[in-house]
Coordinates of C-alpha atoms in Angstrom, one line a residue:
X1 CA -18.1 258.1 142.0
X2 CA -18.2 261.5 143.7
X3 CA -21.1 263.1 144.2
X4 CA -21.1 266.9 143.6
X5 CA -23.1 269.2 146.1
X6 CA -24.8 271.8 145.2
X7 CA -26.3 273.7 148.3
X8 CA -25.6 274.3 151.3
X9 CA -24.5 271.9 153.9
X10 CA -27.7 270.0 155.8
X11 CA -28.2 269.7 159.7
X12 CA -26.9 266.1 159.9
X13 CA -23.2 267.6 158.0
X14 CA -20.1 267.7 160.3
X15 CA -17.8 270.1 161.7
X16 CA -15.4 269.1 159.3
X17 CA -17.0 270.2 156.3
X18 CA -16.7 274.1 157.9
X19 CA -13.0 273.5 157.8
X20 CA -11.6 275.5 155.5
X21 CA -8.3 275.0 153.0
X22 CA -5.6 277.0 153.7
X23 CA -5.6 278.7 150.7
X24 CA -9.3 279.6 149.8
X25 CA -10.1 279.4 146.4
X26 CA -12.2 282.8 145.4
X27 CA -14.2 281.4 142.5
X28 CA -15.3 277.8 144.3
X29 CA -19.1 279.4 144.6
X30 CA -18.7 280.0 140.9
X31 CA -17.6 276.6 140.2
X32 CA -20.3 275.1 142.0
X33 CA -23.0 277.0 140.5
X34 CA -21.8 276.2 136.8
X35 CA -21.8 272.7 137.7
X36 CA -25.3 272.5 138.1
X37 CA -25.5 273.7 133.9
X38 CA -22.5 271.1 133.2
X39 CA -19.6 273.8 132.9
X40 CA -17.2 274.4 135.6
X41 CA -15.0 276.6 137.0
X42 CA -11.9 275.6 134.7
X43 CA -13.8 276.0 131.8
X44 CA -15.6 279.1 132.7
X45 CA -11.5 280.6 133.3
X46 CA -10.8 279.3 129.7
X47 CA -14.0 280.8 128.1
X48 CA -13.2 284.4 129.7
X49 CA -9.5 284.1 129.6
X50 CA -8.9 284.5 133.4
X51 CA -6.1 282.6 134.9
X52 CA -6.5 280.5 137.8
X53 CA -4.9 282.5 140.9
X54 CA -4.3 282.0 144.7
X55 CA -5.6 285.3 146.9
X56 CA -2.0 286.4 146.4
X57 CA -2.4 286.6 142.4
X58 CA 0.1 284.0 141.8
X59 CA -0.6 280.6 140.1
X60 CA -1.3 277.9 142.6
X61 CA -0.8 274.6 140.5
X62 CA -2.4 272.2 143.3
X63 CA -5.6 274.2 143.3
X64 CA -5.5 273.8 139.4
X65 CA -5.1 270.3 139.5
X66 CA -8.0 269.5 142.0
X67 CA -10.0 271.6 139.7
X68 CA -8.8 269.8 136.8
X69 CA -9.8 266.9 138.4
X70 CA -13.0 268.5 139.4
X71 CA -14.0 269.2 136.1
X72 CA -13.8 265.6 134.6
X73 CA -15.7 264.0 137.2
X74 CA -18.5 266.7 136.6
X75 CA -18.1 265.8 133.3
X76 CA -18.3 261.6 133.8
X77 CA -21.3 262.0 136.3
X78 CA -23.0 264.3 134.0
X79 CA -22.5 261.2 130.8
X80 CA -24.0 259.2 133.0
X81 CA -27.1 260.6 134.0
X82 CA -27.5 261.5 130.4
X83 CA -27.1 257.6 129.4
X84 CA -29.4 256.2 132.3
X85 CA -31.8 258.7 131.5
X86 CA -32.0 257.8 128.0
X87 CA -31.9 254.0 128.8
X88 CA -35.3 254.5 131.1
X89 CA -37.1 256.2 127.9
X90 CA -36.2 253.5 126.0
X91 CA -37.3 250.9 128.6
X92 CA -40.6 253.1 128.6
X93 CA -41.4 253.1 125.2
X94 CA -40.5 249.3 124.8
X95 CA -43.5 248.6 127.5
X96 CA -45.6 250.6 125.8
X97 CA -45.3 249.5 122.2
X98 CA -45.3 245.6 123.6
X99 CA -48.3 246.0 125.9
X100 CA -51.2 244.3 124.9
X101 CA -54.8 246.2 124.3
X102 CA -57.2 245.5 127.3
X103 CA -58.9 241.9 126.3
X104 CA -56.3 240.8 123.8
X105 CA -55.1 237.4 123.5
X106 CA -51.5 236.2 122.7
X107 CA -51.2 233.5 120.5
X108 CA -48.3 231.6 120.9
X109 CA -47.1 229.5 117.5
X110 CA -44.2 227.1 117.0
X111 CA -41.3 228.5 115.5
X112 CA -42.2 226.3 112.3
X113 CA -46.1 228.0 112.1
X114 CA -44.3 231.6 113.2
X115 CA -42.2 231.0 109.6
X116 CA -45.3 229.9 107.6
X117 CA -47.0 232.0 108.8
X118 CA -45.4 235.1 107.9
X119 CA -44.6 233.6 104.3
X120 CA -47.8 233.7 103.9
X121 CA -49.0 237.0 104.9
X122 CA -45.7 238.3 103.0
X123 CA -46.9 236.9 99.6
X124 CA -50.8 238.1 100.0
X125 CA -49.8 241.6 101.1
X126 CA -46.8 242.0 98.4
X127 CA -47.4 244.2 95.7
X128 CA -47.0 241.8 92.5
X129 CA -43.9 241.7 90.7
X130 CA -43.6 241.7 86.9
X131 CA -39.9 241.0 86.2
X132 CA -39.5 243.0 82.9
X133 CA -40.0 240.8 79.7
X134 CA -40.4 242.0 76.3
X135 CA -44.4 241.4 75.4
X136 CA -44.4 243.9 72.7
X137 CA -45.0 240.9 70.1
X138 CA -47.8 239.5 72.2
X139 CA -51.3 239.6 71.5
X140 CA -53.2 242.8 73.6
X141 CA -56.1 240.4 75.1
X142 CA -53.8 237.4 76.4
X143 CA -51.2 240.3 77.8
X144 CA -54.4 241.6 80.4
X145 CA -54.8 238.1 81.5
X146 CA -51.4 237.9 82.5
X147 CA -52.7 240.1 85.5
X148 CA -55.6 237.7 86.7
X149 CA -54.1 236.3 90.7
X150 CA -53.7 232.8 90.2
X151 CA -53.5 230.3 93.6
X152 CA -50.1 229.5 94.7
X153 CA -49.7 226.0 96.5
X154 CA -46.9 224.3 98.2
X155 CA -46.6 220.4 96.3
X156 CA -49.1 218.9 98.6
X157 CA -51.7 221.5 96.7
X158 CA -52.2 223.8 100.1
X159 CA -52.6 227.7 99.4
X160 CA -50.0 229.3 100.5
X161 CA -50.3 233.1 98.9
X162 CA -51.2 234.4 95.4
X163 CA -49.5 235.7 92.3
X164 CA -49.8 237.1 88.6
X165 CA -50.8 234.7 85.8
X166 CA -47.8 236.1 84.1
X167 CA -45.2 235.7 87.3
X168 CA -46.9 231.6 87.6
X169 CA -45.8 231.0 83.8
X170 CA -42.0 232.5 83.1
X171 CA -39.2 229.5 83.6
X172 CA -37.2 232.3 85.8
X173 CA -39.9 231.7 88.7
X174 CA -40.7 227.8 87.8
X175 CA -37.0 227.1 88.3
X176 CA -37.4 228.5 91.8
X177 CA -40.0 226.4 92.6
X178 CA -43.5 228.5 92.3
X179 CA -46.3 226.7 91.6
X180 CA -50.1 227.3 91.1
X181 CA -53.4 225.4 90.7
X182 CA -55.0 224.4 87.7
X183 CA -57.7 222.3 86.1
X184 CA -58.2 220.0 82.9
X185 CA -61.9 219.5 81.4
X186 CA -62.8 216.3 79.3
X187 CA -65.9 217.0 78.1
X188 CA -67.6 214.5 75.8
X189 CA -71.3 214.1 73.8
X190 CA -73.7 211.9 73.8
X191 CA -71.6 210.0 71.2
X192 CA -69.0 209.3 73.9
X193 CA -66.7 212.0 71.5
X194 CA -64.2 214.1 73.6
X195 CA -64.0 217.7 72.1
X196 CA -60.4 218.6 71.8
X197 CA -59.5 222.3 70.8
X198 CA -56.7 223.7 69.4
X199 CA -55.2 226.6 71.0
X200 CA -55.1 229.7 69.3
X201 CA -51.7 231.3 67.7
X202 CA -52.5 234.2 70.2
X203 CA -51.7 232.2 73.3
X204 CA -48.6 233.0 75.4
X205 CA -48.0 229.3 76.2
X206 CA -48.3 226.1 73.8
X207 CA -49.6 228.3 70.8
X208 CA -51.3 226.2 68.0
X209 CA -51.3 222.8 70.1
X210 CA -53.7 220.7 70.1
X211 CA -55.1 219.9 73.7
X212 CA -58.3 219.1 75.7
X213 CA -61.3 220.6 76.1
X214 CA -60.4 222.9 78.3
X215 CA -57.4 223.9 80.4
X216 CA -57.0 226.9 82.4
X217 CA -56.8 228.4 86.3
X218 CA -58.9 228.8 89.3
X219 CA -58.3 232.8 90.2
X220 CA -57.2 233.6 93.8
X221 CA -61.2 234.6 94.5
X222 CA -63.5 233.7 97.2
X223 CA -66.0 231.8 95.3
X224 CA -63.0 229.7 93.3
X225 CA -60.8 229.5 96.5
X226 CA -63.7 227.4 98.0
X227 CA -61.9 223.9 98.1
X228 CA -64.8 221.6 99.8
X229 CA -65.2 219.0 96.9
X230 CA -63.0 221.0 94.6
X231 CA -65.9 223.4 94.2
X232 CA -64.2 226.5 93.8
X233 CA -62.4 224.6 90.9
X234 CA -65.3 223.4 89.2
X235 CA -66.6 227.4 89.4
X236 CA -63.5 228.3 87.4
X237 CA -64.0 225.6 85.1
X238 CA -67.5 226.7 84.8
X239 CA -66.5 229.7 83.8
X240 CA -63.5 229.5 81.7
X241 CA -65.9 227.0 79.3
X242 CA -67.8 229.9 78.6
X243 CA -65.2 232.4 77.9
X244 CA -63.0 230.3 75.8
X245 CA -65.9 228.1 74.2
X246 CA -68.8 230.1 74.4
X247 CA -70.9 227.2 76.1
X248 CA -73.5 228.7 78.6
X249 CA -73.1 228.4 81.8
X250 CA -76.4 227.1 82.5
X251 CA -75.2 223.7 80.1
X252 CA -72.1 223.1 82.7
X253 CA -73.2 223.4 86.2
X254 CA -70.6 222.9 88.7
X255 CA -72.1 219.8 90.2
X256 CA -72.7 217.5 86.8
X257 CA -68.7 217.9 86.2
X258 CA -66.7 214.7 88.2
X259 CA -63.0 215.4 90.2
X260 CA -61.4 212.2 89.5
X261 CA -57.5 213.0 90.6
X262 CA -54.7 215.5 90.5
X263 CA -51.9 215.5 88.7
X264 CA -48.6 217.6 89.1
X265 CA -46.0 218.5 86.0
X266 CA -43.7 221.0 84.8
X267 CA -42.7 221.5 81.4
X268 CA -41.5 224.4 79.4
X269 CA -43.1 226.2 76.1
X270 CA -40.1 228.1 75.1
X271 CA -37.3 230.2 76.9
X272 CA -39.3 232.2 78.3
X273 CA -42.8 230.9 79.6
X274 CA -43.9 227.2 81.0
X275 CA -46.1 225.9 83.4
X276 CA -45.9 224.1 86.8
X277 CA -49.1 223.5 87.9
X278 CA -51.2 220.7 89.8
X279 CA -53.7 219.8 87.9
X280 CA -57.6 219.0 88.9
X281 CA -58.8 216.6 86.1
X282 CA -62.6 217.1 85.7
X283 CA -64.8 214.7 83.3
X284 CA -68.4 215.5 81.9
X285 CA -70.6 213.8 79.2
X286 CA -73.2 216.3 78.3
X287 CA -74.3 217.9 74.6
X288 CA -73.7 221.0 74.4
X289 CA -73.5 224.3 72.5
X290 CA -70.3 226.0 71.2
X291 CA -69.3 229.8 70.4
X292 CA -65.8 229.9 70.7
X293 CA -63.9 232.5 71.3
X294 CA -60.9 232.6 67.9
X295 CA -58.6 234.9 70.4
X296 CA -58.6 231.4 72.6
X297 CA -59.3 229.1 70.3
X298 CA -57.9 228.0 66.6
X299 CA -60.5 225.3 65.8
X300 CA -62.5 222.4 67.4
X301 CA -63.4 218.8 66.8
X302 CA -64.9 215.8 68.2
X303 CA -62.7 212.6 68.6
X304 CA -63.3 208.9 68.8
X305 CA -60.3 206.7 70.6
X306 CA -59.5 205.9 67.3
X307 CA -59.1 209.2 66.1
X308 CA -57.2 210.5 69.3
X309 CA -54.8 207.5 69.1
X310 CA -54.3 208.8 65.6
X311 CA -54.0 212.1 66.5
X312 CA -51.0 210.9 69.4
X313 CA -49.3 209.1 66.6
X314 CA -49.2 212.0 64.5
X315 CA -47.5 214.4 67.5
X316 CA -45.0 211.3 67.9
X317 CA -43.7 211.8 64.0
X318 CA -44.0 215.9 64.5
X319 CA -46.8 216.1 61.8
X320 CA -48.6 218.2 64.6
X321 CA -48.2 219.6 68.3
X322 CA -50.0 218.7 71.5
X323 CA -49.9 220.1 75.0
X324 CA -47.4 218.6 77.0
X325 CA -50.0 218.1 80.3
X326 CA -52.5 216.1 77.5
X327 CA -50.0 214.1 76.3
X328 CA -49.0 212.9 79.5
X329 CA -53.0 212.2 80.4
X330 CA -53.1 210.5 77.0
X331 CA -50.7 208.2 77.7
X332 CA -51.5 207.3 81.4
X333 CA -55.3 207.6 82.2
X334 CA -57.4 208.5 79.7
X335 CA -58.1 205.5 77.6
X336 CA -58.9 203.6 80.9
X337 CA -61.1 206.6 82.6
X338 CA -62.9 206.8 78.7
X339 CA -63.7 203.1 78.9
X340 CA -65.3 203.5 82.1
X341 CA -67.2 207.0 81.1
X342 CA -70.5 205.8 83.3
X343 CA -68.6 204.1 85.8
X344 CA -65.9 206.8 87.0
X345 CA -66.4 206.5 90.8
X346 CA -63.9 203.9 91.4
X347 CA -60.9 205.9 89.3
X348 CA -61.9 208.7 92.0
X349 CA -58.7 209.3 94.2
X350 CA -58.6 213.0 96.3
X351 CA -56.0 211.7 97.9
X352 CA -52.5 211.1 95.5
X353 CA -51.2 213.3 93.8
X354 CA -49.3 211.9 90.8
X355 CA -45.8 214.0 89.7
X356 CA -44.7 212.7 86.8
X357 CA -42.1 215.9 85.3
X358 CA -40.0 213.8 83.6
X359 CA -42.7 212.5 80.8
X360 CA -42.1 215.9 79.9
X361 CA -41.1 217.7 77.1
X362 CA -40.5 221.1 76.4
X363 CA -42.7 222.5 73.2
X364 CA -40.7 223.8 70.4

């Protein structure tokens, strides 16, 4: 492209450029002053309505046309300084948002971790989303649980973020796939009797059933995230026996209650709510005293096998309700682990998980 000058010609010019045209052009000093501002000569004649004139006052159209022509490259060289200028703020901003601080480290992840790893981050840095159900008809005290963070796990039980109580238990988000931690207590007397409970009318999910001891969440907390020896679950058991039964705490330590396996199921309570969980199963023989709570609890008993097989016979013919996740322990492990109450070590397996959804049915 043609390059414009400005000044006066240097030593090193030649004769040639103090040649001048025949017909000399009166405003060419003007024109090459106003291209230095981006406006030229042409323009300048449009903006103050003089014509463009030989000495002679007459219209020279050869002179217009070099002008014309003039005027565009002024205009083309001008676009692109403008555009290379801009591209080299860019580039400059670009090295300093990417450089690192003095004495970082890069840390370079698989494409696979890069994606995990910004799941995860998204989910525990996400405000948490209530999808808008109707709980006017719900009890006030179960409807502030809904806001306790339970533990969301992939199906191989690792954390991968956190989320409402309420968000872990409507059908909308189980149907998607979300799925949190849980736990199931067995707790039995010096008589070998398991206490069952039966859930309160308040409850949100399985209101009325009839279940196990205990049955509930670890929250997405330090102390029950803890996972060496499922201790963090065995906290949260700890503590949800005291709230829902009124048993000290001091009568339940953490380390007299046994992890025997997991167990993963879905299964629906109504339209709305359900529960997808995997679930710790933890077994303890100890007497012990009871308070319950009647916003968690509807009543309480002691059971024999006798009396539980009764109990499962009556749910069969609909004379009564039981929890979907109790039913399925009923009728899998619990007979064998109860014959083996003092001898539970070798039904211990941290390893399997056992899915069995489709023993499941939804509650009515």
């Amino acid at each position: 492209m043609k390059k414009f000058s400005t000044g006066s010609p240097g030593p090193h010019s030649s004769t040639e450029h103090k040649t001048t045209p025949s017909i000399v052009h009166k405003h060419d000093n003007e024109e090459r002053r106003s291209c230095r501002h981006g406006v030229t000569a042409v323009s300048q004649a449009k903006m103050t309505g003089r014509r463009w004139t030989d000495g002679a006052g007459k219209t020279d159209r050869f002179e217009l046309m070099r002008a014309l022509e003039r005027d565009w490259s002024v205009q083309c060289a001008l676009m692109v300084r403008l555009l290379w200028a801009v591209r080299r703020s860019a580039a400059a901003l670009l090295v300093r948002v990417n450089k690192p601080a003095a004495g970082a480290q890069t840390l370079h992840l698989p494409v696979q971790q890069h994606i995990q790893l910004y799941s995860q981050v998204r989910r525990l840095s996400s405000p948490v989303r209530m999808p808008e159900i109707n709980m006017d008809n719900l009890d006030e005290k179960q409807v502030q649980l809904l806001a306790e963070m339970c533990i969301l796990i992939d199906d191989n039980d690792r954390k991968i973020g956190a989320d409402s109580k309420k968000n872990c238990h409507l059908n909308s988000n189980i149907d998607k796939g979300l799925l949190h931690r849980a736990f199931s207590v067995f707790l039995f007397n010096s008589e070998e009797k398991l206490l069952l409970q039966q859930r309160s009318e308040a409850k949100i999910t399985f209101p009325g059933c009839y279940t196990n001891t205990c049955c509930s969440h670890p929250l997405h907390t330090a102390s029950e995230l803890e996972e060496q020896d499922a201790i963090g679950v065995r906290r949260a058991a700890q503590r949800r026996l005291q709230a829902e039964l009124g048993i000290p705490t001091e009568q339940v330590p953490p380390e007299e209650m046994t992890y025997l396996t997991r167990i993963h199921y879905k299964a629906q309570s109504d339209g709305i709510w359900g529960e997808h969980e995997i679930d710790y199963i933890l077994f303890m023989q100890k007497d012990v005293d009871l308070n319950p709570d009647p916003n968690e609890i509807q009543s309480h008993c002691y059971v024999s096998k006798e009396e539980l097989k009764e109990i499962l016979e009556k749910a069969k013919r609909k004379e009564l309700e039981i929890t979907p996740w109790f039913s399925l322990i009923a009728e899998t492990f619990l007979f064998k682990w109860w014959d083996n109450l003092h001898n539970l070590k070798k039904f211990i397996d941290h390893e399997r998980i056992h899915r069995i959804h489709n023993a499941l049915v939804a509650h009515h």
